[in-house]
Amino acid sequence: VQLQASGGGLVQAGGSLRLSCAASGGFFSINSMGWYRQAPGKRRELVATITPGGTTNYADSVKGRFTISRDNAKNTVTLQMSRLSPEDTAVYYCNVHGSRYYVSPPTDYWGQGTQVTVSS
């Protein structure tokens, strides 16, 4: 299983970035895909998740600024981030919560992380 994330970088406050993640390697079922982030000295936190049916969940701090979407056929998830602030600076991790096999319990799978830096 591989989660390949892309799209991080440096942006000025108020700007936008788009993160994408492609999951490969085969899943029997996927409960949700999403993004988490971890800033220096802080715990990893949820940013946004989306189910195959399109139900979304956002952290309060990003509601109205970030939009998550997915392509179920391609097992990709995208995070459109706008009105970025320095507080959004973190390493962003792609996440899949799912099962690789019929008998497997749902498990969290993680991408390698992509750095997002927002300058003031």
PDB file of C-alpha atoms in Angstrom:
ATOM      1  CA  VAL A   1       0.000   0.000   0.000  1.00  0.00           C
ATOM      2  CA  GLN A   2       1.324   3.407  -0.932  1.00  0.00           C
ATOM      3  CA  LEU A   3      -0.120   6.849  -0.366  1.00  0.00           C
ATOM      4  CA  GLN A   4       1.600   9.392  -2.564  1.00  0.00           C
ATOM      5  CA  ALA A   5       0.973  12.998  -1.586  1.00  0.00           C
ATOM      6  CA  SER A   6       1.877  16.084  -3.559  1.00  0.00           C
ATOM      7  CA  GLY A   7       1.227  19.786  -3.676  1.00  0.00           C
ATOM      8  CA  GLY A   8       2.815  21.224  -0.554  1.00  0.00           C
ATOM      9  CA  GLY A   9       5.015  24.280  -0.598  1.00  0.00           C
ATOM     10  CA  LEU A  10       5.508  27.847   0.517  1.00  0.00           C
ATOM     11  CA  VAL A  11       2.763  30.421   0.172  1.00  0.00           C
ATOM     12  CA  GLN A  12       2.047  33.849   1.561  1.00  0.00           C
ATOM     13  CA  ALA A  13      -0.743  34.421   4.041  1.00  0.00           C
ATOM     14  CA  GLY A  14      -4.060  34.705   2.275  1.00  0.00           C
ATOM     15  CA  GLY A  15      -2.927  32.475  -0.545  1.00  0.00           C
ATOM     16  CA  SER A  16      -4.050  29.039  -1.684  1.00  0.00           C
ATOM     17  CA  LEU A  17      -2.566  25.595  -2.102  1.00  0.00           C
ATOM     18  CA  ARG A  18      -3.919  22.293  -3.347  1.00  0.00           C
ATOM     19  CA  LEU A  19      -2.841  18.955  -1.909  1.00  0.00           C
ATOM     20  CA  SER A  20      -3.456  15.683  -3.676  1.00  0.00           C
ATOM     21  CA  CYS A  21      -2.993  12.094  -2.572  1.00  0.00           C
ATOM     22  CA  ALA A  22      -3.271   8.872  -4.517  1.00  0.00           C
ATOM     23  CA  ALA A  23      -3.677   5.551  -2.752  1.00  0.00           C
ATOM     24  CA  SER A  24      -2.385   2.475  -4.513  1.00  0.00           C
ATOM     25  CA  GLY A  25      -1.816  -1.159  -3.622  1.00  0.00           C
ATOM     26  CA  GLY A  26      -5.387  -2.293  -3.339  1.00  0.00           C
ATOM     27  CA  PHE A  27      -8.055  -1.969  -0.675  1.00  0.00           C
ATOM     28  CA  PHE A  28     -10.988  -4.250  -0.040  1.00  0.00           C
ATOM     29  CA  SER A  29     -12.855  -1.305   1.425  1.00  0.00           C
ATOM     30  CA  ILE A  30     -12.167   2.309   2.334  1.00  0.00           C
ATOM     31  CA  ASN A  31     -14.131   3.923   5.132  1.00  0.00           C
ATOM     32  CA  SER A  32     -12.676   7.363   4.675  1.00  0.00           C
ATOM     33  CA  MET A  33      -9.822   9.296   3.147  1.00  0.00           C
ATOM     34  CA  GLY A  34      -8.507  12.507   4.498  1.00  0.00           C
ATOM     35  CA  TRP A  35      -5.780  14.804   5.714  1.00  0.00           C
ATOM     36  CA  TYR A  36      -4.139  15.355   9.060  1.00  0.00           C
ATOM     37  CA  ARG A  37      -1.416  17.795   9.980  1.00  0.00           C
ATOM     38  CA  GLN A  38       1.296  18.151  12.546  1.00  0.00           C
ATOM     39  CA  ALA A  39       2.966  21.418  13.440  1.00  0.00           C
ATOM     40  CA  PRO A  40       6.311  21.521  15.278  1.00  0.00           C
ATOM     41  CA  GLY A  41       5.854  20.642  18.930  1.00  0.00           C
ATOM     42  CA  LYS A  42       2.213  19.748  18.483  1.00  0.00           C
ATOM     43  CA  ARG A  43       0.216  16.561  18.139  1.00  0.00           C
ATOM     44  CA  ARG A  44      -1.079  15.364  14.818  1.00  0.00           C
ATOM     45  CA  GLU A  45      -4.576  16.684  14.276  1.00  0.00           C
ATOM     46  CA  LEU A  46      -7.426  16.058  11.892  1.00  0.00           C
ATOM     47  CA  VAL A  47      -7.866  18.540   9.071  1.00  0.00           C
ATOM     48  CA  ALA A  48     -10.612  16.954   6.985  1.00  0.00           C
ATOM     49  CA  THR A  49     -11.975  13.567   6.006  1.00  0.00           C
ATOM     50  CA  ILE A  50     -14.432  12.344   3.408  1.00  0.00           C
ATOM     51  CA  THR A  51     -16.322   9.066   3.064  1.00  0.00           C
ATOM     52  CA  PRO A  52     -17.040   7.228  -0.188  1.00  0.00           C
ATOM     53  CA  GLY A  53     -20.539   8.652  -0.032  1.00  0.00           C
ATOM     54  CA  GLY A  54     -19.193  12.182   0.195  1.00  0.00           C
ATOM     55  CA  THR A  55     -19.792  12.904   3.866  1.00  0.00           C
ATOM     56  CA  THR A  56     -17.173  15.368   5.019  1.00  0.00           C
ATOM     57  CA  ASN A  57     -15.748  16.272   8.393  1.00  0.00           C
ATOM     58  CA  TYR A  58     -13.623  19.357   8.970  1.00  0.00           C
ATOM     59  CA  ALA A  59     -11.664  20.739  11.858  1.00  0.00           C
ATOM     60  CA  ASP A  60     -13.303  23.915  13.119  1.00  0.00           C
ATOM     61  CA  SER A  61     -10.154  25.867  12.327  1.00  0.00           C
ATOM     62  CA  VAL A  62     -10.410  25.143   8.598  1.00  0.00           C
ATOM     63  CA  LYS A  63     -14.158  25.224   8.008  1.00  0.00           C
ATOM     64  CA  GLY A  64     -15.044  27.642   5.262  1.00  0.00           C
ATOM     65  CA  ARG A  65     -11.452  27.810   4.015  1.00  0.00           C
ATOM     66  CA  PHE A  66     -10.571  24.228   3.068  1.00  0.00           C
ATOM     67  CA  THR A  67     -12.491  21.878   0.807  1.00  0.00           C
ATOM     68  CA  ILE A  68     -11.899  18.146   0.581  1.00  0.00           C
ATOM     69  CA  SER A  69     -12.940  16.013  -2.363  1.00  0.00           C
ATOM     70  CA  ARG A  70     -12.246  12.511  -3.642  1.00  0.00           C
ATOM     71  CA  ASP A  71     -12.375  10.339  -6.706  1.00  0.00           C
ATOM     72  CA  ASN A  72     -13.559   6.923  -5.581  1.00  0.00           C
ATOM     73  CA  ALA A  73     -12.653   5.236  -8.846  1.00  0.00           C
ATOM     74  CA  LYS A  74      -9.061   6.432  -8.639  1.00  0.00           C
ATOM     75  CA  ASN A  75      -8.699   6.349  -4.833  1.00  0.00           C
ATOM     76  CA  THR A  76      -7.503   9.919  -4.779  1.00  0.00           C
ATOM     77  CA  VAL A  77      -8.269  12.664  -2.303  1.00  0.00           C
ATOM     78  CA  THR A  78      -7.693  16.374  -2.764  1.00  0.00           C
ATOM     79  CA  LEU A  79      -7.564  19.214  -0.259  1.00  0.00           C
ATOM     80  CA  GLN A  80      -8.096  22.697  -1.628  1.00  0.00           C
ATOM     81  CA  MET A  81      -6.802  25.199   0.903  1.00  0.00           C
ATOM     82  CA  SER A  82      -7.575  28.888   0.661  1.00  0.00           C
ATOM     83  CA  ARG A  83      -7.133  31.948   2.843  1.00  0.00           C
ATOM     84  CA  LEU A  84      -4.131  30.272   4.393  1.00  0.00           C
ATOM     85  CA  SER A  85      -2.626  31.687   7.549  1.00  0.00           C
ATOM     86  CA  PRO A  86       0.703  31.062   9.306  1.00  0.00           C
ATOM     87  CA  GLU A  87      -1.216  28.894  11.782  1.00  0.00           C
ATOM     88  CA  ASP A  88      -1.785  26.416   8.948  1.00  0.00           C
ATOM     89  CA  THR A  89       1.947  25.769   8.680  1.00  0.00           C
ATOM     90  CA  ALA A  90       2.535  22.074   9.284  1.00  0.00           C
ATOM     91  CA  VAL A  91       3.393  18.778   7.699  1.00  0.00           C
ATOM     92  CA  TYR A  92       0.233  17.453   6.097  1.00  0.00           C
ATOM     93  CA  TYR A  93      -0.363  13.715   6.021  1.00  0.00           C
ATOM     94  CA  CYS A  94      -2.692  11.845   3.735  1.00  0.00           C
ATOM     95  CA  ASN A  95      -4.753   9.170   5.483  1.00  0.00           C
ATOM     96  CA  VAL A  96      -6.793   6.191   4.406  1.00  0.00           C
ATOM     97  CA  HIS A  97      -8.928   4.364   6.952  1.00  0.00           C
ATOM     98  CA  GLY A  98      -9.811   1.047   5.441  1.00  0.00           C
ATOM     99  CA  SER A  99      -9.243  -2.670   5.053  1.00  0.00           C
ATOM    100  CA  ARG A 100      -6.929  -4.349   2.612  1.00  0.00           C
ATOM    101  CA  TYR A 101      -8.656  -7.702   2.839  1.00  0.00           C
ATOM    102  CA  TYR A 102     -12.124  -9.000   3.665  1.00  0.00           C
ATOM    103  CA  VAL A 103     -10.981 -10.379   7.023  1.00  0.00           C
ATOM    104  CA  SER A 104      -8.892  -7.350   7.968  1.00  0.00           C
ATOM    105  CA  PRO A 105     -10.176  -4.833  10.500  1.00  0.00           C
ATOM    106  CA  PRO A 106     -10.105  -1.190   9.380  1.00  0.00           C
ATOM    107  CA  THR A 107      -6.649   0.320   9.798  1.00  0.00           C
ATOM    108  CA  ASP A 108      -5.089   3.720   9.328  1.00  0.00           C
ATOM    109  CA  TYR A 109      -2.631   4.053   6.461  1.00  0.00           C
ATOM    110  CA  TRP A 110      -0.455   7.150   6.154  1.00  0.00           C
ATOM    111  CA  GLY A 111       1.388   8.977   3.435  1.00  0.00           C
ATOM    112  CA  GLN A 112       4.888  10.345   3.851  1.00  0.00           C
ATOM    113  CA  GLY A 113       3.787  13.888   4.604  1.00  0.00           C
ATOM    114  CA  THR A 114       4.118  17.085   2.652  1.00  0.00           C
ATOM    115  CA  GLN A 115       5.262  20.409   4.098  1.00  0.00           C
ATOM    116  CA  VAL A 116       2.985  23.426   3.936  1.00  0.00           C
ATOM    117  CA  THR A 117       4.551  26.703   5.012  1.00  0.00           C
ATOM    118  CA  VAL A 118       2.566  29.928   5.166  1.00  0.00           C
ATOM    119  CA  SER A 119       4.557  33.104   5.553  1.00  0.00           C
ATOM    120  CA  SER A 120       3.129  36.214   7.166  1.00  0.00           C
TER     121      SER A 120
END
